[in-house]
JSON list of C-alpha atoms in Angstrom, two decimals:
[
{"chain": "A", "resi": 731, "resn": "ASN", "atom": "CA", "xyz": [88.78, 117.41, 118.05]},
{"chain": "A", "resi": 732, "resn": "GLY", "atom": "CA", "xyz": [88.18, 121.62, 116.77]},
{"chain": "A", "resi": 733, "resn": "TYR", "atom": "CA", "xyz": [84.96, 120.18, 115.73]},
{"chain": "A", "resi": 734, "resn": "SER", "atom": "CA", "xyz": [84.20, 117.98, 118.70]},
{"chain": "A", "resi": 735, "resn": "GLN", "atom": "CA", "xyz": [85.03, 120.97, 120.84]},
{"chain": "A", "resi": 736, "resn": "GLN", "atom": "CA", "xyz": [82.60, 123.27, 118.45]},
{"chain": "A", "resi": 737, "resn": "GLN", "atom": "CA", "xyz": [79.52, 121.57, 118.32]},
{"chain": "A", "resi": 738, "resn": "MET", "atom": "CA", "xyz": [80.35, 120.98, 122.06]},
{"chain": "A", "resi": 739, "resn": "THR", "atom": "CA", "xyz": [80.79, 124.48, 123.07]},
{"chain": "A", "resi": 740, "resn": "ARG", "atom": "CA", "xyz": [78.25, 126.43, 120.36]},
{"chain": "A", "resi": 741, "resn": "PRO", "atom": "CA", "xyz": [76.83, 124.06, 117.65]},
{"chain": "A", "resi": 742, "resn": "GLN", "atom": "CA", "xyz": [74.12, 126.50, 117.06]},
{"chain": "A", "resi": 743, "resn": "THR", "atom": "CA", "xyz": [77.32, 128.52, 115.76]},
{"chain": "A", "resi": 744, "resn": "ILE", "atom": "CA", "xyz": [78.18, 125.80, 112.97]},
{"chain": "A", "resi": 745, "resn": "GLY", "atom": "CA", "xyz": [74.71, 124.65, 112.65]},
{"chain": "A", "resi": 746, "resn": "TYR", "atom": "CA", "xyz": [73.49, 127.23, 110.71]},
{"chain": "A", "resi": 747, "resn": "PRO", "atom": "CA", "xyz": [75.66, 128.12, 108.55]},
{"chain": "A", "resi": 748, "resn": "LEU", "atom": "CA", "xyz": [75.39, 124.73, 107.86]},
{"chain": "A", "resi": 749, "resn": "ALA", "atom": "CA", "xyz": [72.09, 124.87, 107.03]},
{"chain": "A", "resi": 750, "resn": "ASP", "atom": "CA", "xyz": [72.39, 127.40, 105.29]},
{"chain": "A", "resi": 751, "resn": "SER", "atom": "CA", "xyz": [74.78, 126.53, 102.81]},
{"chain": "A", "resi": 752, "resn": "PRO", "atom": "CA", "xyz": [74.82, 123.33, 100.66]},
{"chain": "A", "resi": 753, "resn": "SER", "atom": "CA", "xyz": [78.38, 123.64, 99.69]},
{"chain": "A", "resi": 754, "resn": "GLY", "atom": "CA", "xyz": [79.45, 124.46, 103.26]},
{"chain": "A", "resi": 755, "resn": "GLN", "atom": "CA", "xyz": [77.71, 121.73, 104.43]},
{"chain": "A", "resi": 756, "resn": "MET", "atom": "CA", "xyz": [79.15, 119.26, 101.81]},
{"chain": "A", "resi": 757, "resn": "ALA", "atom": "CA", "xyz": [83.27, 120.39, 102.78]},
{"chain": "A", "resi": 758, "resn": "TRP", "atom": "CA", "xyz": [82.65, 119.30, 106.10]},
{"chain": "A", "resi": 759, "resn": "ILE", "atom": "CA", "xyz": [81.32, 116.62, 105.79]},
{"chain": "A", "resi": 760, "resn": "VAL", "atom": "CA", "xyz": [83.61, 115.72, 103.41]},
{"chain": "A", "resi": 761, "resn": "GLU", "atom": "CA", "xyz": [86.95, 116.51, 104.89]},
{"chain": "A", "resi": 762, "resn": "LYS", "atom": "CA", "xyz": [85.70, 114.68, 107.38]},
{"chain": "A", "resi": 763, "resn": "PHE", "atom": "CA", "xyz": [86.39, 111.45, 105.33]},
{"chain": "A", "resi": 764, "resn": "TYR", "atom": "CA", "xyz": [88.82, 112.68, 104.12]},
{"chain": "A", "resi": 765, "resn": "ALA", "atom": "CA", "xyz": [90.53, 113.48, 107.99]},
{"chain": "A", "resi": 766, "resn": "TRP", "atom": "CA", "xyz": [88.40, 110.23, 109.16]},
{"chain": "A", "resi": 767, "resn": "THR", "atom": "CA", "xyz": [88.60, 106.97, 106.76]},
{"chain": "A", "resi": 768, "resn": "ASP", "atom": "CA", "xyz": [91.61, 105.11, 105.98]},
{"chain": "A", "resi": 769, "resn": "CYS", "atom": "CA", "xyz": [92.07, 106.59, 102.21]},
{"chain": "A", "resi": 770, "resn": "GLY", "atom": "CA", "xyz": [95.65, 107.96, 103.34]},
{"chain": "A", "resi": 771, "resn": "ALA", "atom": "CA", "xyz": [95.79, 111.36, 104.16]},
{"chain": "A", "resi": 772, "resn": "ALA", "atom": "CA", "xyz": [98.30, 110.73, 106.55]},
{"chain": "A", "resi": 773, "resn": "ASP", "atom": "CA", "xyz": [100.83, 110.11, 103.21]},
{"chain": "A", "resi": 774, "resn": "GLY", "atom": "CA", "xyz": [99.74, 113.86, 101.59]},
{"chain": "A", "resi": 775, "resn": "LYS", "atom": "CA", "xyz": [97.59, 111.50, 98.41]},
{"chain": "A", "resi": 776, "resn": "GLY", "atom": "CA", "xyz": [95.15, 111.21, 100.54]},
{"chain": "A", "resi": 777, "resn": "HIS", "atom": "CA", "xyz": [91.24, 111.10, 99.03]},
{"chain": "A", "resi": 778, "resn": "PRO", "atom": "CA", "xyz": [88.32, 109.90, 100.30]},
{"chain": "A", "resi": 779, "resn": "GLU", "atom": "CA", "xyz": [87.29, 108.19, 97.26]},
{"chain": "A", "resi": 780, "resn": "ASN", "atom": "CA", "xyz": [89.92, 106.03, 98.39]},
{"chain": "A", "resi": 781, "resn": "ALA", "atom": "CA", "xyz": [87.73, 104.52, 101.17]},
{"chain": "A", "resi": 782, "resn": "VAL", "atom": "CA", "xyz": [84.18, 104.90, 99.88]},
{"chain": "A", "resi": 783, "resn": "SER", "atom": "CA", "xyz": [82.06, 106.00, 96.20]},
{"chain": "A", "resi": 784, "resn": "ARG", "atom": "CA", "xyz": [81.64, 109.93, 95.22]},
{"chain": "A", "resi": 785, "resn": "ASP", "atom": "CA", "xyz": [78.24, 108.30, 95.37]},
{"chain": "A", "resi": 786, "resn": "GLU", "atom": "CA", "xyz": [78.34, 107.27, 99.60]},
{"chain": "A", "resi": 787, "resn": "LEU", "atom": "CA", "xyz": [79.32, 110.79, 99.96]},
{"chain": "A", "resi": 788, "resn": "LEU", "atom": "CA", "xyz": [76.97, 112.69, 98.84]},
{"chain": "A", "resi": 789, "resn": "ASP", "atom": "CA", "xyz": [74.13, 110.27, 99.07]},
{"chain": "A", "resi": 790, "resn": "ASN", "atom": "CA", "xyz": [75.77, 111.22, 103.68]},
{"chain": "A", "resi": 791, "resn": "VAL", "atom": "CA", "xyz": [76.08, 115.45, 102.40]},
{"chain": "A", "resi": 792, "resn": "MET", "atom": "CA", "xyz": [72.56, 114.82, 101.21]},
{"chain": "A", "resi": 793, "resn": "THR", "atom": "CA", "xyz": [70.96, 112.66, 104.28]},
{"chain": "A", "resi": 794, "resn": "TYR", "atom": "CA", "xyz": [72.22, 116.31, 106.35]},
{"chain": "A", "resi": 795, "resn": "TRP", "atom": "CA", "xyz": [70.93, 118.58, 103.62]},
{"chain": "A", "resi": 796, "resn": "LEU", "atom": "CA", "xyz": [67.46, 117.88, 102.73]},
{"chain": "A", "resi": 797, "resn": "THR", "atom": "CA", "xyz": [66.89, 116.64, 106.47]},
{"chain": "A", "resi": 798, "resn": "ASN", "atom": "CA", "xyz": [68.30, 120.06, 107.34]},
{"chain": "A", "resi": 799, "resn": "SER", "atom": "CA", "xyz": [69.68, 118.54, 109.91]},
{"chain": "A", "resi": 800, "resn": "ALA", "atom": "CA", "xyz": [73.14, 119.78, 110.46]},
{"chain": "A", "resi": 801, "resn": "ALA", "atom": "CA", "xyz": [72.30, 122.20, 113.50]},
{"chain": "A", "resi": 802, "resn": "SER", "atom": "CA", "xyz": [70.66, 118.94, 115.92]},
{"chain": "A", "resi": 803, "resn": "SER", "atom": "CA", "xyz": [73.40, 116.71, 114.84]},
{"chain": "A", "resi": 804, "resn": "ALA", "atom": "CA", "xyz": [75.56, 120.11, 115.79]},
{"chain": "A", "resi": 805, "resn": "ARG", "atom": "CA", "xyz": [73.76, 120.08, 119.05]},
{"chain": "A", "resi": 806, "resn": "MET", "atom": "CA", "xyz": [74.03, 116.34, 119.93]},
{"chain": "A", "resi": 807, "resn": "TYR", "atom": "CA", "xyz": [77.59, 116.53, 120.78]},
{"chain": "A", "resi": 808, "resn": "TRP", "atom": "CA", "xyz": [76.18, 119.15, 123.08]},
{"chain": "A", "resi": 809, "resn": "GLU", "atom": "CA", "xyz": [73.29, 116.72, 124.49]},
{"chain": "A", "resi": 810, "resn": "SER", "atom": "CA", "xyz": [75.57, 114.38, 125.11]},
{"chain": "A", "resi": 811, "resn": "PHE", "atom": "CA", "xyz": [78.99, 114.79, 126.29]},
{"chain": "A", "resi": 812, "resn": "ALA", "atom": "CA", "xyz": [77.77, 117.10, 129.20]},
{"chain": "A", "resi": 813, "resn": "GLN", "atom": "CA", "xyz": [77.74, 114.38, 131.72]},
{"chain": "A", "resi": 814, "resn": "ILE", "atom": "CA", "xyz": [79.96, 111.90, 130.58]},
{"chain": "A", "resi": 815, "resn": "SER", "atom": "CA", "xyz": [79.43, 108.67, 133.58]},
{"chain": "A", "resi": 816, "resn": "PRO", "atom": "CA", "xyz": [83.14, 107.37, 134.74]},
{"chain": "A", "resi": 817, "resn": "ASP", "atom": "CA", "xyz": [81.27, 104.45, 136.48]},
{"chain": "A", "resi": 818, "resn": "PRO", "atom": "CA", "xyz": [83.22, 101.33, 134.61]},
{"chain": "A", "resi": 819, "resn": "VAL", "atom": "CA", "xyz": [80.11, 99.85, 131.59]},
{"chain": "A", "resi": 820, "resn": "ALA", "atom": "CA", "xyz": [79.65, 96.40, 133.98]},
{"chain": "A", "resi": 821, "resn": "ILE", "atom": "CA", "xyz": [76.92, 94.20, 130.71]},
{"chain": "A", "resi": 822, "resn": "PRO", "atom": "CA", "xyz": [78.94, 92.80, 128.20]},
{"chain": "A", "resi": 823, "resn": "ALA", "atom": "CA", "xyz": [80.48, 94.28, 125.54]},
{"chain": "A", "resi": 824, "resn": "ALA", "atom": "CA", "xyz": [82.43, 94.22, 122.31]},
{"chain": "A", "resi": 825, "resn": "TYR", "atom": "CA", "xyz": [84.85, 96.27, 120.58]},
{"chain": "A", "resi": 826, "resn": "THR", "atom": "CA", "xyz": [86.70, 96.89, 117.80]},
{"chain": "A", "resi": 827, "resn": "GLN", "atom": "CA", "xyz": [89.07, 99.13, 116.93]},
{"chain": "A", "resi": 828, "resn": "PHE", "atom": "CA", "xyz": [89.59, 100.90, 113.56]},
{"chain": "A", "resi": 829, "resn": "PRO", "atom": "CA", "xyz": [93.16, 102.02, 112.64]},
{"chain": "A", "resi": 830, "resn": "LYS", "atom": "CA", "xyz": [92.01, 105.15, 111.03]},
{"chain": "A", "resi": 831, "resn": "GLU", "atom": "CA", "xyz": [89.14, 106.15, 113.96]},
{"chain": "A", "resi": 832, "resn": "ILE", "atom": "CA", "xyz": [88.87, 109.40, 115.20]},
{"chain": "A", "resi": 833, "resn": "PHE", "atom": "CA", "xyz": [90.34, 108.22, 118.97]},
{"chain": "A", "resi": 834, "resn": "ALA", "atom": "CA", "xyz": [92.94, 104.90, 119.61]},
{"chain": "A", "resi": 835, "resn": "TYR", "atom": "CA", "xyz": [92.21, 102.74, 122.70]},
{"chain": "A", "resi": 836, "resn": "SER", "atom": "CA", "xyz": [93.96, 100.30, 123.90]},
{"chain": "A", "resi": 837, "resn": "GLU", "atom": "CA", "xyz": [92.32, 97.07, 125.44]},
{"chain": "A", "resi": 838, "resn": "ARG", "atom": "CA", "xyz": [93.98, 97.93, 127.97]},
{"chain": "A", "resi": 839, "resn": "TRP", "atom": "CA", "xyz": [91.86, 101.16, 128.46]},
{"chain": "A", "resi": 840, "resn": "ILE", "atom": "CA", "xyz": [88.77, 99.14, 126.98]},
{"chain": "A", "resi": 841, "resn": "ARG", "atom": "CA", "xyz": [88.59, 96.87, 130.68]},
{"chain": "A", "resi": 842, "resn": "THR", "atom": "CA", "xyz": [88.99, 99.49, 132.26]},
{"chain": "A", "resi": 843, "resn": "ARG", "atom": "CA", "xyz": [85.45, 101.05, 131.29]},
{"chain": "A", "resi": 844, "resn": "PHE", "atom": "CA", "xyz": [83.78, 98.05, 130.83]},
{"chain": "A", "resi": 845, "resn": "SER", "atom": "CA", "xyz": [84.74, 95.59, 132.78]},
{"chain": "A", "resi": 846, "resn": "ASP", "atom": "CA", "xyz": [82.64, 92.97, 131.35]},
{"chain": "A", "resi": 847, "resn": "LEU", "atom": "CA", "xyz": [84.21, 92.64, 128.09]},
{"chain": "A", "resi": 848, "resn": "ARG", "atom": "CA", "xyz": [83.75, 89.63, 126.10]},
{"chain": "A", "resi": 849, "resn": "TYR", "atom": "CA", "xyz": [85.43, 90.98, 122.16]},
{"chain": "A", "resi": 850, "resn": "TYR", "atom": "CA", "xyz": [88.35, 93.07, 121.73]},
{"chain": "A", "resi": 851, "resn": "HIS", "atom": "CA", "xyz": [90.24, 93.63, 118.00]},
{"chain": "A", "resi": 852, "resn": "ALA", "atom": "CA", "xyz": [92.16, 95.23, 116.07]},
{"chain": "A", "resi": 853, "resn": "THR", "atom": "CA", "xyz": [91.37, 95.69, 112.32]},
{"chain": "A", "resi": 854, "resn": "GLU", "atom": "CA", "xyz": [94.13, 96.54, 110.27]},
{"chain": "A", "resi": 855, "resn": "ARG", "atom": "CA", "xyz": [91.85, 98.60, 107.45]},
{"chain": "A", "resi": 856, "resn": "GLY", "atom": "CA", "xyz": [88.88, 100.89, 108.06]},
{"chain": "A", "resi": 857, "resn": "GLY", "atom": "CA", "xyz": [88.37, 104.35, 109.90]},
{"chain": "A", "resi": 858, "resn": "HIS", "atom": "CA", "xyz": [85.76, 106.38, 111.22]},
{"chain": "A", "resi": 859, "resn": "PHE", "atom": "CA", "xyz": [82.61, 104.43, 108.95]},
{"chain": "A", "resi": 860, "resn": "GLY", "atom": "CA", "xyz": [84.54, 101.54, 108.68]},
{"chain": "A", "resi": 861, "resn": "ALA", "atom": "CA", "xyz": [81.03, 99.47, 107.62]},
{"chain": "A", "resi": 862, "resn": "MET", "atom": "CA", "xyz": [81.44, 101.90, 104.81]},
{"chain": "A", "resi": 863, "resn": "GLU", "atom": "CA", "xyz": [84.82, 101.76, 103.59]},
{"chain": "A", "resi": 864, "resn": "GLN", "atom": "CA", "xyz": [85.34, 98.18, 104.77]},
{"chain": "A", "resi": 865, "resn": "PRO", "atom": "CA", "xyz": [82.16, 96.24, 104.32]},
{"chain": "A", "resi": 866, "resn": "GLU", "atom": "CA", "xyz": [83.67, 92.36, 104.42]},
{"chain": "A", "resi": 867, "resn": "ILE", "atom": "CA", "xyz": [85.75, 93.41, 107.36]},
{"chain": "A", "resi": 868, "resn": "PHE", "atom": "CA", "xyz": [82.89, 94.77, 109.79]},
{"chain": "A", "resi": 869, "resn": "VAL", "atom": "CA", "xyz": [80.91, 92.16, 109.21]},
{"chain": "A", "resi": 870, "resn": "GLY", "atom": "CA", "xyz": [83.08, 89.98, 109.98]},
{"chain": "A", "resi": 871, "resn": "GLU", "atom": "CA", "xyz": [83.17, 92.18, 113.24]},
{"chain": "A", "resi": 872, "resn": "VAL", "atom": "CA", "xyz": [79.78, 92.00, 113.80]},
{"chain": "A", "resi": 873, "resn": "ARG", "atom": "CA", "xyz": [79.37, 88.30, 114.00]},
{"chain": "A", "resi": 874, "resn": "SER", "atom": "CA", "xyz": [82.74, 87.57, 116.11]},
{"chain": "A", "resi": 875, "resn": "ALA", "atom": "CA", "xyz": [80.74, 89.65, 118.28]},
{"chain": "A", "resi": 876, "resn": "ILE", "atom": "CA", "xyz": [78.05, 87.79, 118.81]},
{"chain": "A", "resi": 877, "resn": "ALA", "atom": "CA", "xyz": [79.59, 85.13, 118.38]},
{"chain": "A", "resi": 878, "resn": "ALA", "atom": "CA", "xyz": [81.79, 86.13, 121.61]},
{"chain": "A", "resi": 879, "resn": "LEU", "atom": "CA", "xyz": [78.35, 87.90, 123.54]},
{"chain": "A", "resi": 880, "resn": "ALA", "atom": "CA", "xyz": [76.56, 84.67, 122.81]},
{"chain": "A", "resi": 881, "resn": "GLY", "atom": "CA", "xyz": [78.91, 82.90, 123.99]}
]
């Protein structure tokens, strides 16, 4: 979680270099797709394109590059994670755990945080970018979550 610590404590340190170099921006983002997708990285043969297309990778990089939003996206960590409330969340909630997600939360832990958890499911494939990696699974999970929340 070094990237997270960097952005939580010194977001401008990473933000300015990413805004200065398109190849740096590409390397930063593609490394995240390598580490956070279900692309086979654990066996040493992984490649981000095993999970998402080259066009999707480039679209993601270009979103940051063309909007010059690397620094502001890094600051989101600084602004958001400084004061996380430990209080339980009491509204109806649903949660899907993709196996290659950055953080793996058990149903038991999720229930301590979300006191009205109505749907929990662990999928067999996918990672942090589940909607891009496994769109069919993601849509199915959204539908199941909505059905559970509706009643």
